[in-house]
PDB file of C-alpha atoms in Angstrom:
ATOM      1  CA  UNK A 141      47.460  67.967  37.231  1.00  0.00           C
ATOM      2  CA  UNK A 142      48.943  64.327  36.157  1.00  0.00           C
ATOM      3  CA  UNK A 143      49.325  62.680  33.113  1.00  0.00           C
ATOM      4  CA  UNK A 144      47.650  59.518  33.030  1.00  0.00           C
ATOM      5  CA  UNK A 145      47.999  58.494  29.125  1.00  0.00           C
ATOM      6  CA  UNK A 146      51.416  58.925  26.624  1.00  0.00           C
ATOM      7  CA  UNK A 147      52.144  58.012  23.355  1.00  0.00           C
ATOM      8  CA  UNK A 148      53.736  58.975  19.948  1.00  0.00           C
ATOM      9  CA  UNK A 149      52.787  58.828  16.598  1.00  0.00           C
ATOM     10  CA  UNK A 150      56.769  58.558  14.322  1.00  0.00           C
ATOM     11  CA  UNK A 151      54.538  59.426  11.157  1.00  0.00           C
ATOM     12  CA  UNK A 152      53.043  62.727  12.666  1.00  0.00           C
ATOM     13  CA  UNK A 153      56.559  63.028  14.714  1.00  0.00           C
ATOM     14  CA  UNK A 154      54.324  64.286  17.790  1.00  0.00           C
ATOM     15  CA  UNK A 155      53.982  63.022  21.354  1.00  0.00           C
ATOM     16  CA  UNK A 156      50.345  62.968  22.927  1.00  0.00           C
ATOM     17  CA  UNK A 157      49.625  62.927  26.655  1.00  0.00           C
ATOM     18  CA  UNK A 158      46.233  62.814  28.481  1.00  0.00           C
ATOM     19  CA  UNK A 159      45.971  64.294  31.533  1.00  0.00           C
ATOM     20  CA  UNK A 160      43.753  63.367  34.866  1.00  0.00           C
ATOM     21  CA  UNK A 161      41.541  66.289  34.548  1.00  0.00           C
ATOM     22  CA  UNK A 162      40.611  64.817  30.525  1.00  0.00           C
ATOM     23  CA  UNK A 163      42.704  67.509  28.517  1.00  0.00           C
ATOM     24  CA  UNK A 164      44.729  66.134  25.882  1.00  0.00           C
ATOM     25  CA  UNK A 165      47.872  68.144  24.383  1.00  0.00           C
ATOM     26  CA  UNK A 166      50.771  67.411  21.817  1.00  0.00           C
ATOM     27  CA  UNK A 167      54.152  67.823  21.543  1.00  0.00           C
ATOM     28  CA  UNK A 168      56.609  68.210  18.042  1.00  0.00           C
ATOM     29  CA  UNK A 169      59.659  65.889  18.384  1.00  0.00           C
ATOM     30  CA  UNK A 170      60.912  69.267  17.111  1.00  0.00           C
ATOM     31  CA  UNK A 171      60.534  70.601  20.383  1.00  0.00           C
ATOM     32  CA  UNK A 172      62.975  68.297  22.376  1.00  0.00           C
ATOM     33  CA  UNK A 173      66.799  67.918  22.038  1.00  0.00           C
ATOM     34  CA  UNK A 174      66.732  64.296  21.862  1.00  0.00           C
ATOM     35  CA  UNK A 175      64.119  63.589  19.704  1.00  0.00           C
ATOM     36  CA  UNK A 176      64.552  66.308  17.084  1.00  0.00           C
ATOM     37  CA  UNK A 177      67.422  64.909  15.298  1.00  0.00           C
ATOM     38  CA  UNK A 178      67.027  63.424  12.198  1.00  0.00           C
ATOM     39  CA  UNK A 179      66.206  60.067  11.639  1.00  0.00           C
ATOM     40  CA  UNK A 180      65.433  59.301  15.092  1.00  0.00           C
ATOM     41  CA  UNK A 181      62.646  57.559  15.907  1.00  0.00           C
ATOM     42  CA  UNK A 182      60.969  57.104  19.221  1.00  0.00           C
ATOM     43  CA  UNK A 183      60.660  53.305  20.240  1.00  0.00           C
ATOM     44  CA  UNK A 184      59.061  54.057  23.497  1.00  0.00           C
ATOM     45  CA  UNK A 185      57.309  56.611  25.747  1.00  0.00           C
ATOM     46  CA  UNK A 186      55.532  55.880  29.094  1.00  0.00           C
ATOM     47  CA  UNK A 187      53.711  58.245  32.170  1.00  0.00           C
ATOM     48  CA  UNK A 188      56.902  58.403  34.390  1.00  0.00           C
ATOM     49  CA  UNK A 189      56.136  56.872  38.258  1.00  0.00           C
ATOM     50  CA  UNK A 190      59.181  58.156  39.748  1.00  0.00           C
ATOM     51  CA  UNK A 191      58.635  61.518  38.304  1.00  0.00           C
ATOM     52  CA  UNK A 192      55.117  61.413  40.095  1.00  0.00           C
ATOM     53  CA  UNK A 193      52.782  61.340  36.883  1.00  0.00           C
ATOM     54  CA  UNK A 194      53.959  65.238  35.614  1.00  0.00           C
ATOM     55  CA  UNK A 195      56.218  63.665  33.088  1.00  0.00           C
ATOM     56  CA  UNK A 196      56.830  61.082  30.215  1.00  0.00           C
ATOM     57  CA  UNK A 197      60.108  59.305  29.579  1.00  0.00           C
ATOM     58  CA  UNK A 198      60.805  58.385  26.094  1.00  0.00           C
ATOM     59  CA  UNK A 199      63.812  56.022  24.121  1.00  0.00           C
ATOM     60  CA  UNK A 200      64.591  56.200  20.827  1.00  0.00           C
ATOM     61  CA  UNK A 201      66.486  54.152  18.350  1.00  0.00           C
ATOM     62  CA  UNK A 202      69.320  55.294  19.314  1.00  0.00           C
ATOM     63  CA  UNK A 203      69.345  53.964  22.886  1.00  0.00           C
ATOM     64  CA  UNK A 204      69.081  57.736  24.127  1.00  0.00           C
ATOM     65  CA  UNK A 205      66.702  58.695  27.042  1.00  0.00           C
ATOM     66  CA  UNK A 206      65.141  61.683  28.298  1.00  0.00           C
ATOM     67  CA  UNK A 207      62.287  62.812  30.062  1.00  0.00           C
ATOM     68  CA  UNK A 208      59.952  65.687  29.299  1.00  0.00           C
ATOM     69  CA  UNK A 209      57.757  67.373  32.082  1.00  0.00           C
ATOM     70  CA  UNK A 210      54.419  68.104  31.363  1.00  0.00           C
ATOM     71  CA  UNK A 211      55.004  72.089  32.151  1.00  0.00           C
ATOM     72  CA  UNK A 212      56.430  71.374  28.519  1.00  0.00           C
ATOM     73  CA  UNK A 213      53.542  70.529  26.829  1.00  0.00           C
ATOM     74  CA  UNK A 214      51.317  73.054  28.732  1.00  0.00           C
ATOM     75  CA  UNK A 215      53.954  75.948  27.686  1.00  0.00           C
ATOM     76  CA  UNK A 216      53.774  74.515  23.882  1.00  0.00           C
ATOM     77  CA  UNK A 217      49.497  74.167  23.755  1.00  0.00           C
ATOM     78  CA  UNK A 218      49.430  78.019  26.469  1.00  0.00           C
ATOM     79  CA  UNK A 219      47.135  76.563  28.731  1.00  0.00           C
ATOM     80  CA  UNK A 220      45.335  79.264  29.889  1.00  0.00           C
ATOM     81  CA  UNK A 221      45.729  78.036  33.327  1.00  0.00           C
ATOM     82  CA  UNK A 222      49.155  77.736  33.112  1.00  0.00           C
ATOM     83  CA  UNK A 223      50.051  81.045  31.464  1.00  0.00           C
ATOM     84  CA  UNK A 224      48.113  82.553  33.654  1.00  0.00           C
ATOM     85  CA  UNK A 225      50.215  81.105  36.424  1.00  0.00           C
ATOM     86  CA  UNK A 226      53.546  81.648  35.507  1.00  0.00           C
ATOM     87  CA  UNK A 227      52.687  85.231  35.291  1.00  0.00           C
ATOM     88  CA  UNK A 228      51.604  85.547  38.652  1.00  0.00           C
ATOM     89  CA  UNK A 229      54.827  83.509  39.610  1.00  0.00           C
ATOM     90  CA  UNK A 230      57.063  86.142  37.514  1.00  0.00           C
ATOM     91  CA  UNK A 231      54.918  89.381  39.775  1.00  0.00           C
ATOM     92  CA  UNK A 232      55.546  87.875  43.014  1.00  0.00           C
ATOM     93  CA  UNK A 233      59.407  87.345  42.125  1.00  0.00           C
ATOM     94  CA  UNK A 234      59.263  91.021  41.518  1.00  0.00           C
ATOM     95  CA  UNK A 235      57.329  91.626  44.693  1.00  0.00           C
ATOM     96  CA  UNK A 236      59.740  89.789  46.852  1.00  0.00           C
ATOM     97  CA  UNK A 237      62.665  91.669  44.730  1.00  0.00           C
ATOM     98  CA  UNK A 238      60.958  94.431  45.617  1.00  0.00           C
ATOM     99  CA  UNK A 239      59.928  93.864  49.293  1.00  0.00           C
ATOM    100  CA  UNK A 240      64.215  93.595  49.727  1.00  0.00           C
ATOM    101  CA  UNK A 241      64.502  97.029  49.244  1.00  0.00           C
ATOM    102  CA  UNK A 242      60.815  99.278  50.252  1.00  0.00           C
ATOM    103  CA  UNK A 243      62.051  99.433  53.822  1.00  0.00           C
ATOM    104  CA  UNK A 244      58.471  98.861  54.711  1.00  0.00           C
ATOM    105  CA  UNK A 245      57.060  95.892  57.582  1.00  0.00           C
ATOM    106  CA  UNK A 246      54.284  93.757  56.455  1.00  0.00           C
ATOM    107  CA  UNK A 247      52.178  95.253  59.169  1.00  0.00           C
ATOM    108  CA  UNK A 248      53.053  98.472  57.161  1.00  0.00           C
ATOM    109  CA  UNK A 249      52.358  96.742  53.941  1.00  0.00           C
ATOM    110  CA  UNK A 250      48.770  95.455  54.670  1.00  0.00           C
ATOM    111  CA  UNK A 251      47.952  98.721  56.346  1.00  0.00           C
ATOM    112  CA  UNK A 252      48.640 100.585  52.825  1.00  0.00           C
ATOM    113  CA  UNK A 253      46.807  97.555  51.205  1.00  0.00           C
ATOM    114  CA  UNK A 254      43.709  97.609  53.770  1.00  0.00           C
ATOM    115  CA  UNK A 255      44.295  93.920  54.602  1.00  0.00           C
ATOM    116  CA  UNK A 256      45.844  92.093  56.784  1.00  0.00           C
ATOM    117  CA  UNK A 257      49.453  90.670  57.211  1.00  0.00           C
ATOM    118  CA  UNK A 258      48.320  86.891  56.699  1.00  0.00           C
ATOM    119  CA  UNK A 259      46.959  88.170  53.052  1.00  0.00           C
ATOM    120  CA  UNK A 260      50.112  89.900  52.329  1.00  0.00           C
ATOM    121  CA  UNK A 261      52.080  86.499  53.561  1.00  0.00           C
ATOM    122  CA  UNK A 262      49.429  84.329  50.716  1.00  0.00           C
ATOM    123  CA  UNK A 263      50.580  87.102  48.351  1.00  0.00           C
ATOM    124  CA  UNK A 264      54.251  86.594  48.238  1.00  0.00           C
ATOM    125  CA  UNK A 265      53.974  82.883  48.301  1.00  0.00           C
ATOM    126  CA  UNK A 266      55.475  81.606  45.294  1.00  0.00           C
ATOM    127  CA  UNK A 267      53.796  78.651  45.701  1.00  0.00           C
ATOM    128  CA  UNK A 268      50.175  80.024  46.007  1.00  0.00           C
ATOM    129  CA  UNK A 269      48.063  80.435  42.649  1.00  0.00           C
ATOM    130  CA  UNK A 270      44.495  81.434  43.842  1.00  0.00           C
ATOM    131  CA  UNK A 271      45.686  85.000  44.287  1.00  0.00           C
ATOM    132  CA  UNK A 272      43.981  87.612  41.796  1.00  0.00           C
ATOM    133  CA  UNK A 273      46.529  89.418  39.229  1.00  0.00           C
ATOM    134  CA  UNK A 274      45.190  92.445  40.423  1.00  0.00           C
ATOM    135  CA  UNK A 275      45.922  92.225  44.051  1.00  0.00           C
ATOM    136  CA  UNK A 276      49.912  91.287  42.708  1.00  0.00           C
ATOM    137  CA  UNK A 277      49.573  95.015  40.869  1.00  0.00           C
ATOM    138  CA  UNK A 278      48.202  96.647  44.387  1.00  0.00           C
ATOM    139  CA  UNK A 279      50.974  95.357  46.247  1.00  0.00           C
ATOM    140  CA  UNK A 280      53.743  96.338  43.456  1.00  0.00           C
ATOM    141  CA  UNK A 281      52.429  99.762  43.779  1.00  0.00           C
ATOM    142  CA  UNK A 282      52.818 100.135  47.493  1.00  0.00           C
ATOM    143  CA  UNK A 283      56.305  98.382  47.552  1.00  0.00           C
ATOM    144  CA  UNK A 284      56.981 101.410  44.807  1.00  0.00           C
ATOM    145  CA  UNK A 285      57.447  98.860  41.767  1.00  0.00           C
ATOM    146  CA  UNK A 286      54.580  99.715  40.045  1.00  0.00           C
ATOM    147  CA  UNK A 287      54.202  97.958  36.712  1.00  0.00           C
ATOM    148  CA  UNK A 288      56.191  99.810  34.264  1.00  0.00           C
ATOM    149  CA  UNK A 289      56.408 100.350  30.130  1.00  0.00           C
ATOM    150  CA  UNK A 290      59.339  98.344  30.060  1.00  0.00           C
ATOM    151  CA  UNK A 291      57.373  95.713  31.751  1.00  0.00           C
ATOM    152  CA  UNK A 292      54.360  95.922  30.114  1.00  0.00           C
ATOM    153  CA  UNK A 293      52.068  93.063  28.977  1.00  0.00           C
ATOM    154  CA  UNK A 294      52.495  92.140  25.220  1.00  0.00           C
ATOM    155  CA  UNK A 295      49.197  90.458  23.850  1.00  0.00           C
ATOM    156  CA  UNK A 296      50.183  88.756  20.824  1.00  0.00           C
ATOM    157  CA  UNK A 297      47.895  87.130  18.165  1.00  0.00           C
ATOM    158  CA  UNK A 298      48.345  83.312  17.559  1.00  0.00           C
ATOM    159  CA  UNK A 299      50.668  83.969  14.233  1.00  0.00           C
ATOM    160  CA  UNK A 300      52.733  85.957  16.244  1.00  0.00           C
ATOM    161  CA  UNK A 301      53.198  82.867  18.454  1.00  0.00           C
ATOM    162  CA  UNK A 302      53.802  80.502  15.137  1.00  0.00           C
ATOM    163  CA  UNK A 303      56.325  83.172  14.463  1.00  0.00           C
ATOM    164  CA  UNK A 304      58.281  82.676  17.243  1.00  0.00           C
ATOM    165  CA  UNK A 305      58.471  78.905  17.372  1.00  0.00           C
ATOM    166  CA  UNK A 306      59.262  79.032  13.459  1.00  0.00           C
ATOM    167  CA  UNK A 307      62.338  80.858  14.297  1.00  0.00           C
ATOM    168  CA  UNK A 308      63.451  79.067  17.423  1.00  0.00           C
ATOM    169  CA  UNK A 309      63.383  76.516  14.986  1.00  0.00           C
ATOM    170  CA  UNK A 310      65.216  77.484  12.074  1.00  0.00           C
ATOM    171  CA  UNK A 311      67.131  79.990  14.447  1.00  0.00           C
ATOM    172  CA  UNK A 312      69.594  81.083  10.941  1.00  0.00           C
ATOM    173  CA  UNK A 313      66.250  83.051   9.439  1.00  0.00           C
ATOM    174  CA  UNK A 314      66.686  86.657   9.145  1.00  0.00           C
ATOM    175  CA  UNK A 315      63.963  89.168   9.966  1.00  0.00           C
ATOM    176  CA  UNK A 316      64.078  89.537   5.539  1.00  0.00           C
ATOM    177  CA  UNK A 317      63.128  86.202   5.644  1.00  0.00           C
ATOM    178  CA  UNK A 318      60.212  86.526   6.769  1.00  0.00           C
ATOM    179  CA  UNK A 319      57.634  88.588   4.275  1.00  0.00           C
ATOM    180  CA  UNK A 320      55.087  89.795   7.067  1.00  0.00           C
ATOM    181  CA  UNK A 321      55.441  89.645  10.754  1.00  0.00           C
ATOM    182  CA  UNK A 322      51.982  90.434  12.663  1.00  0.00           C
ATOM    183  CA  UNK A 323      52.040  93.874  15.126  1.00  0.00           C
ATOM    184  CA  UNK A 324      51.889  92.759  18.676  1.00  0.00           C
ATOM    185  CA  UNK A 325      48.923  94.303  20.424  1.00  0.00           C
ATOM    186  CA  UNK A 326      50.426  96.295  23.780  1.00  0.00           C
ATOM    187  CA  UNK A 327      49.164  97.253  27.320  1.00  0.00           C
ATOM    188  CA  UNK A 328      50.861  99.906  29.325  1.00  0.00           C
ATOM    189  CA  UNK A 329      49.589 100.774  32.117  1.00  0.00           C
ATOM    190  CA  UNK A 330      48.214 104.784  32.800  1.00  0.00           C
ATOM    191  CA  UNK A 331      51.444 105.423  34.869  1.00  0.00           C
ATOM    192  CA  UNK A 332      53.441 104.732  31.850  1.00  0.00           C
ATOM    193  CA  UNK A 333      52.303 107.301  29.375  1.00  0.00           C
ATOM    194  CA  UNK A 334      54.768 109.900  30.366  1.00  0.00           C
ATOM    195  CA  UNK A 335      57.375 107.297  29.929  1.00  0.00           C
ATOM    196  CA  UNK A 336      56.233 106.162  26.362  1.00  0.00           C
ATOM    197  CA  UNK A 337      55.404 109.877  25.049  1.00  0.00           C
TER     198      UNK A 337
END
């Protein structure tokens, strides 16, 4: 994905970026070092070339620059698409952690996974996103890292998510400052039952 349109509104205090693929997302100044500090105002914000089209650059009144990467405005909007693939990033760190220490050959591993040893190759590739979540939980399992209650999946609902960035931001709140705070919804996995019993 590239970003083919930028610009900033110093009213709403919010970048906006279009993407090649149509999707538009914003941004808080609030969000960025540079930016958030009062009275600044941004002066100007362009789709960053050298950067290859997955960032802006921005200048502000007070002759300071920075650039933000468009990761950062996916992150602040959760893109489905890329939530869904930093999480299967995060399980194949843990499979490769994991792989260190099994004592187990990839021959072994696709044997115990009923594939072959080019799959298991396209699973721990950081780089490759068209694996299934599930098949990351299969091969966790057989390297003997299944997916445990400390690592389970927290589903929260979107107030919990204005929660959180209302406290990064005004990060001297207390938890009695804040009247009601939304349960999270959790998923442990059936292995973990013992564990949280």
């Amino acid at each position: 994905m590239k970003i083919e349109k930028a610009s900033f509104s110093n009213k709403k205090r919010l970048f906006t970026i279009v993407t090649d693929e149509g999707k538009t997302f914003t941004l808080p100044y609030a969000r960025l070092s540079e930016a958030s500090k009062g009275g600044v105002q941004i002066v100007n914000a362009y789709v960053d070339i050298e950067l290859g089209c997955e960032a802006i650059t921005y200048s502000t009144n007070t002759g300071a620059e920075d650039s933000v990467h468009l990761d950062t405005f996916l992150d602040f909007n959760s893109d489905p698409e890329f939530v869904s693939n930093v999480f299967l990033y995060n399980l194949t760190l843990r499979a490769l952690e994991a792989l260190e220490g099994a004592g187990l050959s990839i021959r072994e591993i696709a044997r115990r996974l009923g594939t072959s040893p080019s799959q298991v190759y396209r699973l721990i590739d950081t780089t490759n996103y068209s694996k299934s979540i599930d098949n990351m939980v299969r091969l966790l399992a057989v390297l003997g890292s299944p997916l445990e209650a400390e690592r389970h999946v927290v589903v929260r609902r979107k107030s919990d998510g204005d929660l959180i960035r209302l406290r990064q931001r005004l990060p001297y709140l207390t938890e009695d400052d804040f009247d009601s705070t939304p349960k999270s919804s959790t998923f442990r996995p059936l292995g973990s039952r013992k564990q949280a019993a």
